[in-house]
Amino acid sequence: MLPFEIYHTFVIEHRYGFNRTNVATFIVDRLKEWLIAGLLLGGLTFIILTLFENFGLRAWIVGWICSAAISIILIYVAPTVILPLFFKLSPVPDGPLRDQVIELSLRERFPIRELLVIDGSRRSSKANDFFTGFGSNKRIALYDTLINNHTVPELLAVLAHEIGHFKKHHIVRHLIIGQLNLLLVFLGASFCISRPELFETFGVSVHSYYVGFALYLILIRPFAVLFGVLVNYWSRRDEFEADRFAAETLGDPNPLIQALKRLSKDSLSNLTPHPLLVSLHFTHPPVLARVQALRAVASVNRKGPTSN
Ligand SMILES: [Zn+2]
């Protein structure tokens, strides 16, 4: 993928004025990524293959438990250990933004431990935000590009949207679906990886768990695409729900509509993507659909609940 990443960053993103990365940062970033991915995936593969070598096909359940445990540990480790390797995180300074975010999170009983700003502008002029953590360990991180280009009401609307994902249990649901998917992958592996047909199909004469696993992962790739379509559909539905939550919580859909418009304008989003592209790749609905849905919330609220 490296040639495509280079072309994307230094040709396409550069052409439209988004790229802020220089060659040195790009190289160091890739080296860090490969090192982290190599250690994690290498370690996990080692554990799983050792399990299969020792326990045979019964290892799938232990393999799944190990993978699930590692992915849950990563939810905690990624924002606190891995993210700071790439970005500088600092608390959002005192001021109207901080005050109003804290007021909103108290009102919505959404305890945040840290409200951070990320120096995303060192790499790209595109804006983003996310929140991580569970229970009382919640952290919200806003890109500096987001803070610099949006008004306080718009930023609050974006945060209300994130709180909506939490309040509507999207985060827990996505985690459970991900682990069930992993369970199916392991269950399928226990049926497939030692079948002679699998090795014959790929013309491989060496029968072993590690070759079987590699062939099995190639075999299930089409299913992964289909599953991705389903997961993307759920994700887009959740985005509408979080938008709706934000509009209702703030009693006004307009700040979020403004924020969405500004985000699409600043990042030159495609306003009318082909529906096939949306279903295959989009985790978020096209912005026009989101704005229309938000306006519908507003008109329902104006009419009142009785007239429907
Ligand atoms: Zn969202």
Tab-separated table of C-alpha atoms and ligand atoms in Angstrom:
chain	number	residue	atom	x	y	z
A	1	MET	CA	0.000	0.000	0.000
A	2	LEU	CA	2.989	2.309	0.477
A	3	PRO	CA	3.076	3.715	-3.093
A	4	PHE	CA	-0.644	4.503	-2.829
A	5	GLU	CA	-0.185	6.177	0.576
A	6	ILE	CA	2.647	8.306	-0.818
A	7	TYR	CA	0.547	9.268	-3.855
A	8	HIS	CA	-2.477	10.034	-1.667
A	9	THR	CA	-0.557	12.241	0.776
A	10	PHE	CA	1.955	14.043	-1.424
A	11	VAL	CA	0.011	14.254	-4.706
A	12	ILE	CA	-3.766	14.229	-4.130
A	13	GLU	CA	-3.942	15.794	-0.651
A	14	HIS	CA	-1.189	18.235	-1.613
A	15	ARG	CA	-2.989	19.289	-4.812
A	16	TYR	CA	-6.050	20.399	-2.841
A	17	GLY	CA	-4.077	22.051	-0.065
A	18	PHE	CA	-4.806	19.491	2.691
A	19	ASN	CA	-1.370	18.004	3.252
A	20	ARG	CA	0.757	19.409	6.081
A	21	THR	CA	3.027	16.360	6.473
A	22	ASN	CA	6.637	16.561	5.390
A	23	VAL	CA	8.702	13.647	4.137
A	24	ALA	CA	10.522	13.146	7.470
A	25	THR	CA	7.281	12.967	9.500
A	26	PHE	CA	5.756	10.644	6.900
A	27	ILE	CA	8.699	8.219	7.082
A	28	VAL	CA	8.839	8.248	10.897
A	29	ASP	CA	5.036	7.706	11.058
A	30	ARG	CA	5.195	4.678	8.750
A	31	LEU	CA	8.116	3.165	10.695
A	32	LYS	CA	6.220	3.557	13.979
A	33	GLU	CA	3.058	2.073	12.438
A	34	TRP	CA	4.905	-0.944	11.059
A	35	LEU	CA	6.720	-1.526	14.325
A	36	ILE	CA	3.518	-1.370	16.402
A	37	ALA	CA	1.498	-3.465	13.925
A	38	GLY	CA	4.367	-5.940	13.596
A	39	LEU	CA	4.677	-6.402	17.352
A	40	LEU	CA	0.927	-6.681	17.937
A	41	LEU	CA	0.040	-8.874	14.960
A	42	GLY	CA	3.224	-10.907	15.247
A	43	GLY	CA	2.571	-11.493	18.956
A	44	LEU	CA	-1.074	-12.394	18.424
A	45	THR	CA	-0.300	-14.731	15.503
A	46	PHE	CA	2.388	-16.420	17.579
A	47	ILE	CA	-0.062	-17.003	20.467
A	48	ILE	CA	-2.807	-18.363	18.198
A	49	LEU	CA	-0.545	-20.674	16.184
A	50	THR	CA	1.050	-21.984	19.391
A	51	LEU	CA	-2.441	-22.732	20.730
A	52	PHE	CA	-3.386	-24.638	17.565
A	53	GLU	CA	-0.068	-26.535	17.521
A	54	ASN	CA	-0.620	-27.642	21.119
A	55	PHE	CA	-4.371	-28.141	21.420
A	56	GLY	CA	-5.341	-28.900	17.829
A	57	LEU	CA	-8.696	-27.747	16.535
A	58	ARG	CA	-10.104	-27.260	20.053
A	59	ALA	CA	-7.845	-24.205	20.333
A	60	TRP	CA	-10.364	-21.956	18.538
A	61	ILE	CA	-12.229	-20.993	21.711
A	62	VAL	CA	-9.031	-20.140	23.632
A	63	GLY	CA	-7.733	-18.321	20.545
A	64	TRP	CA	-10.895	-16.247	20.441
A	65	ILE	CA	-10.690	-15.426	24.173
A	66	CYS	CA	-7.051	-14.293	23.739
A	67	SER	CA	-7.901	-12.120	20.714
A	68	ALA	CA	-10.921	-10.619	22.472
A	69	ALA	CA	-8.843	-9.859	25.578
A	70	ILE	CA	-6.090	-8.211	23.515
A	71	SER	CA	-8.579	-6.095	21.543
A	72	ILE	CA	-10.232	-4.896	24.773
A	73	ILE	CA	-6.841	-4.057	26.321
A	74	LEU	CA	-6.064	-2.097	23.124
A	75	ILE	CA	-9.151	0.075	23.648
A	76	TYR	CA	-7.451	1.357	26.808
A	77	VAL	CA	-3.877	1.332	25.520
A	78	ALA	CA	-4.470	2.929	22.101
A	79	PRO	CA	-5.457	6.439	23.268
A	80	THR	CA	-3.069	6.593	26.238
A	81	VAL	CA	0.044	4.867	24.866
A	82	ILE	CA	-0.140	4.604	21.060
A	83	LEU	CA	-1.847	7.893	20.110
A	84	PRO	CA	0.766	10.086	21.921
A	85	LEU	CA	3.468	8.404	19.786
A	86	PHE	CA	1.974	10.209	16.779
A	87	PHE	CA	0.276	13.322	18.156
A	88	LYS	CA	0.730	15.851	20.920
A	89	LEU	CA	-2.281	15.880	23.247
A	90	SER	CA	-2.910	18.765	25.615
A	91	PRO	CA	-5.909	19.838	27.719
A	92	VAL	CA	-8.354	22.239	26.072
A	93	PRO	CA	-7.482	25.641	27.626
A	94	ASP	CA	-9.863	27.386	30.046
A	95	GLY	CA	-12.486	29.447	28.307
A	96	PRO	CA	-16.039	29.347	26.971
A	97	LEU	CA	-15.485	26.067	25.072
A	98	ARG	CA	-14.211	24.182	28.115
A	99	ASP	CA	-16.895	25.664	30.415
A	100	GLN	CA	-19.732	24.823	28.060
A	101	VAL	CA	-18.489	21.301	27.325
A	102	ILE	CA	-18.278	20.572	31.058
A	103	GLU	CA	-21.728	22.066	31.583
A	104	LEU	CA	-23.128	19.892	28.763
A	105	SER	CA	-21.452	16.716	30.021
A	106	LEU	CA	-22.735	17.287	33.573
A	107	ARG	CA	-26.253	17.962	32.284
A	108	GLU	CA	-26.184	14.772	30.181
A	109	ARG	CA	-24.547	12.734	32.990
A	110	PHE	CA	-21.604	11.940	30.733
A	111	PRO	CA	-18.567	12.128	33.006
A	112	ILE	CA	-15.438	13.010	31.051
A	113	ARG	CA	-12.079	12.676	32.693
A	114	GLU	CA	-10.148	14.586	30.087
A	115	LEU	CA	-10.991	17.074	27.360
A	116	LEU	CA	-8.037	17.195	25.007
A	117	VAL	CA	-6.868	18.924	21.891
A	118	ILE	CA	-4.779	17.007	19.329
A	119	ASP	CA	-2.285	18.746	17.048
A	120	GLY	CA	-3.740	17.154	13.901
A	121	SER	CA	-2.782	20.271	11.922
A	122	ARG	CA	0.828	19.042	11.843
A	123	ARG	CA	-0.239	16.406	9.319
A	124	SER	CA	-3.442	17.508	7.615
A	125	SER	CA	-5.747	20.494	7.479
A	126	LYS	CA	-8.763	18.145	7.718
A	127	ALA	CA	-10.676	18.229	11.001
A	128	ASN	CA	-11.815	15.342	13.177
A	129	ASP	CA	-12.841	14.377	16.672
A	130	PHE	CA	-13.426	11.244	18.693
A	131	PHE	CA	-13.994	9.987	22.158
A	132	THR	CA	-12.544	6.946	23.863
A	133	GLY	CA	-12.832	5.022	27.078
A	134	PHE	CA	-15.470	3.387	29.190
A	135	GLY	CA	-17.066	4.027	32.566
A	136	SER	CA	-15.437	6.960	34.288
A	137	ASN	CA	-12.363	6.811	32.053
A	138	LYS	CA	-13.823	8.829	29.186
A	139	ARG	CA	-11.644	11.131	27.183
A	140	ILE	CA	-12.800	13.427	24.413
A	141	ALA	CA	-10.220	14.576	21.915
A	142	LEU	CA	-10.809	17.391	19.436
A	143	TYR	CA	-8.447	18.138	16.583
A	144	ASP	CA	-7.002	21.642	16.728
A	145	THR	CA	-8.230	22.057	13.145
A	146	LEU	CA	-11.786	21.440	14.374
A	147	ILE	CA	-11.484	23.929	17.255
A	148	ASN	CA	-9.909	26.606	15.053
A	149	ASN	CA	-12.492	26.429	12.270
A	150	HIS	CA	-15.747	26.090	14.226
A	151	THR	CA	-17.808	28.241	16.584
A	152	VAL	CA	-18.417	27.130	20.186
A	153	PRO	CA	-22.101	26.186	19.486
A	154	GLU	CA	-20.958	24.054	16.517
A	155	LEU	CA	-18.312	22.320	18.637
A	156	LEU	CA	-20.897	21.661	21.347
A	157	ALA	CA	-23.186	20.115	18.713
A	158	VAL	CA	-20.351	17.842	17.551
A	159	LEU	CA	-19.733	16.790	21.166
A	160	ALA	CA	-23.453	16.218	21.750
A	161	HIS	CA	-23.336	13.901	18.722
A	162	GLU	CA	-20.471	11.945	20.347
A	163	ILE	CA	-22.372	11.778	23.637
A	164	GLY	CA	-25.315	10.442	21.586
A	165	HIS	CA	-23.182	7.504	20.419
A	166	PHE	CA	-22.517	6.668	24.052
A	167	LYS	CA	-26.071	7.239	25.344
A	168	LYS	CA	-27.609	5.124	22.585
A	169	HIS	CA	-25.168	2.264	23.400
A	170	HIS	CA	-23.569	2.322	19.937
A	171	ILE	CA	-20.082	1.849	21.335
A	172	VAL	CA	-20.874	-1.223	23.397
A	173	ARG	CA	-22.928	-2.666	20.520
A	174	HIS	CA	-20.092	-2.210	18.022
A	175	LEU	CA	-17.682	-3.852	20.446
A	176	ILE	CA	-19.988	-6.866	20.909
A	177	ILE	CA	-20.595	-7.226	17.150
A	178	GLY	CA	-16.835	-7.068	16.545
A	179	GLN	CA	-16.173	-9.821	19.107
A	180	LEU	CA	-18.974	-12.024	17.710
A	181	ASN	CA	-17.482	-11.582	14.247
A	182	LEU	CA	-14.127	-12.680	15.623
A	183	LEU	CA	-15.811	-15.692	17.257
A	184	LEU	CA	-17.254	-16.726	13.870
A	185	VAL	CA	-13.822	-16.332	12.257
A	186	PHE	CA	-12.279	-18.672	14.844
A	187	LEU	CA	-15.169	-21.144	14.679
A	188	GLY	CA	-14.832	-21.223	10.877
A	189	ALA	CA	-11.086	-21.733	11.254
A	190	SER	CA	-11.632	-24.812	13.412
A	191	PHE	CA	-13.691	-26.342	10.561
A	192	CYS	CA	-11.448	-25.309	7.682
A	193	ILE	CA	-7.769	-25.054	8.513
A	194	SER	CA	-6.931	-28.750	8.568
A	195	ARG	CA	-9.166	-29.927	5.700
A	196	PRO	CA	-7.189	-31.447	2.817
A	197	GLU	CA	-9.568	-29.724	0.327
A	198	LEU	CA	-8.322	-26.326	1.488
A	199	PHE	CA	-4.698	-27.217	0.736
A	200	GLU	CA	-5.610	-28.894	-2.553
A	201	THR	CA	-7.636	-25.867	-3.690
A	202	PHE	CA	-4.621	-23.632	-3.287
A	203	GLY	CA	-2.210	-26.259	-4.634
A	204	VAL	CA	-0.240	-26.422	-1.382
A	205	SER	CA	1.379	-29.730	-0.479
A	206	VAL	CA	2.565	-28.824	3.055
A	207	HIS	CA	-0.255	-29.421	5.549
A	208	SER	CA	0.242	-27.326	8.688
A	209	TYR	CA	-1.763	-25.000	10.906
A	210	TYR	CA	0.099	-21.889	9.880
A	211	VAL	CA	-0.378	-22.519	6.154
A	212	GLY	CA	-4.007	-23.518	6.825
A	213	PHE	CA	-4.619	-20.277	8.728
A	214	ALA	CA	-3.110	-18.154	5.961
A	215	LEU	CA	-5.210	-19.921	3.281
A	216	TYR	CA	-8.340	-19.669	5.443
A	217	LEU	CA	-7.861	-15.899	5.786
A	218	ILE	CA	-7.705	-15.605	1.969
A	219	LEU	CA	-10.771	-17.826	1.663
A	220	ILE	CA	-12.967	-15.699	3.952
A	221	ARG	CA	-12.064	-12.353	2.371
A	222	PRO	CA	-15.284	-12.165	0.274
A	223	PHE	CA	-17.337	-12.817	3.441
A	224	ALA	CA	-15.437	-10.005	5.171
A	225	VAL	CA	-16.533	-7.629	2.380
A	226	LEU	CA	-20.178	-8.687	2.812
A	227	PHE	CA	-19.933	-8.334	6.583
A	228	GLY	CA	-18.382	-4.899	6.071
A	229	VAL	CA	-21.432	-3.804	4.048
A	230	LEU	CA	-23.663	-4.822	6.955
A	231	VAL	CA	-21.455	-3.135	9.581
A	232	ASN	CA	-21.280	0.061	7.496
A	233	TYR	CA	-25.077	0.072	7.242
A	234	TRP	CA	-25.425	-0.213	11.036
A	235	SER	CA	-22.809	2.477	11.488
A	236	ARG	CA	-24.643	4.927	9.181
A	237	ARG	CA	-27.913	4.223	11.014
A	238	ASP	CA	-26.150	4.984	14.326
A	239	GLU	CA	-24.838	8.264	12.897
A	240	PHE	CA	-28.404	9.375	12.132
A	241	GLU	CA	-29.416	8.412	15.660
A	242	ALA	CA	-26.508	10.334	17.224
A	243	ASP	CA	-27.340	13.381	15.051
A	244	ARG	CA	-30.937	13.199	16.238
A	245	PHE	CA	-29.787	12.937	19.857
A	246	ALA	CA	-27.597	16.036	19.436
A	247	ALA	CA	-30.438	18.054	17.884
A	248	GLU	CA	-32.893	17.074	20.627
A	249	THR	CA	-30.393	17.581	23.464
A	250	LEU	CA	-29.496	21.086	22.287
A	251	GLY	CA	-33.112	21.816	21.309
A	252	ASP	CA	-31.870	23.078	17.949
A	253	PRO	CA	-30.512	21.147	14.941
A	254	ASN	CA	-28.919	24.225	13.348
A	255	PRO	CA	-25.501	24.222	15.087
A	256	LEU	CA	-24.915	20.630	13.956
A	257	ILE	CA	-26.158	21.429	10.447
A	258	GLN	CA	-23.726	24.357	10.340
A	259	ALA	CA	-20.880	22.192	11.635
A	260	LEU	CA	-21.590	19.464	9.054
A	261	LYS	CA	-21.744	22.012	6.241
A	262	ARG	CA	-18.487	23.598	7.313
A	263	LEU	CA	-16.754	20.204	7.692
A	264	SER	CA	-17.836	19.107	4.202
A	265	LYS	CA	-16.836	22.425	2.697
A	266	ASP	CA	-13.420	22.444	4.394
A	267	SER	CA	-12.640	18.826	3.466
A	268	LEU	CA	-14.214	19.070	-0.025
A	269	SER	CA	-16.513	16.098	0.670
A	270	ASN	CA	-18.413	14.479	-2.166
A	271	LEU	CA	-21.989	15.708	-1.638
A	272	THR	CA	-23.567	13.150	-3.996
A	273	PRO	CA	-21.607	9.874	-3.758
A	274	HIS	CA	-22.933	6.869	-5.677
A	275	PRO	CA	-25.152	4.649	-3.461
A	276	LEU	CA	-22.956	1.611	-4.191
A	277	LEU	CA	-19.873	3.497	-2.985
A	278	VAL	CA	-21.810	4.518	0.136
A	279	SER	CA	-22.907	0.961	0.958
A	280	LEU	CA	-19.437	-0.503	0.391
A	281	HIS	CA	-17.245	2.083	2.095
A	282	PHE	CA	-19.136	4.778	4.008
A	283	THR	CA	-19.369	4.502	7.789
A	284	HIS	CA	-21.073	7.916	7.822
A	285	PRO	CA	-24.086	8.894	5.683
A	286	PRO	CA	-23.530	11.518	2.950
A	287	VAL	CA	-23.821	14.985	4.454
A	288	LEU	CA	-26.929	15.959	2.451
A	289	ALA	CA	-28.867	13.027	3.929
A	290	ARG	CA	-27.724	14.030	7.434
A	291	VAL	CA	-28.779	17.644	6.965
A	292	GLN	CA	-32.178	16.555	5.602
A	293	ALA	CA	-32.709	14.190	8.555
A	294	LEU	CA	-31.764	16.977	11.004
A	295	ARG	CA	-34.233	19.366	9.349
A	296	ALA	CA	-36.925	16.681	9.661
A	297	VAL	CA	-36.202	16.504	13.427
A	298	ALA	CA	-36.678	20.260	13.595
A	299	SER	CA	-40.013	20.203	11.764
A	300	VAL	CA	-41.367	17.317	13.888
A	301	ASN	CA	-40.375	19.262	17.025
A	302	ARG	CA	-42.081	22.402	15.740
A	303	LYS	CA	-45.312	20.543	14.964
A	304	GLY	CA	-45.249	18.970	18.390
A	305	PRO	CA	-45.599	15.315	19.299
A	306	THR	CA	-49.411	15.152	18.914
A	307	SER	CA	-49.738	16.211	15.260
A	308	ASN	CA	-47.024	13.767	14.092
B	1	ZN	ZN	-20.745	9.809	14.814
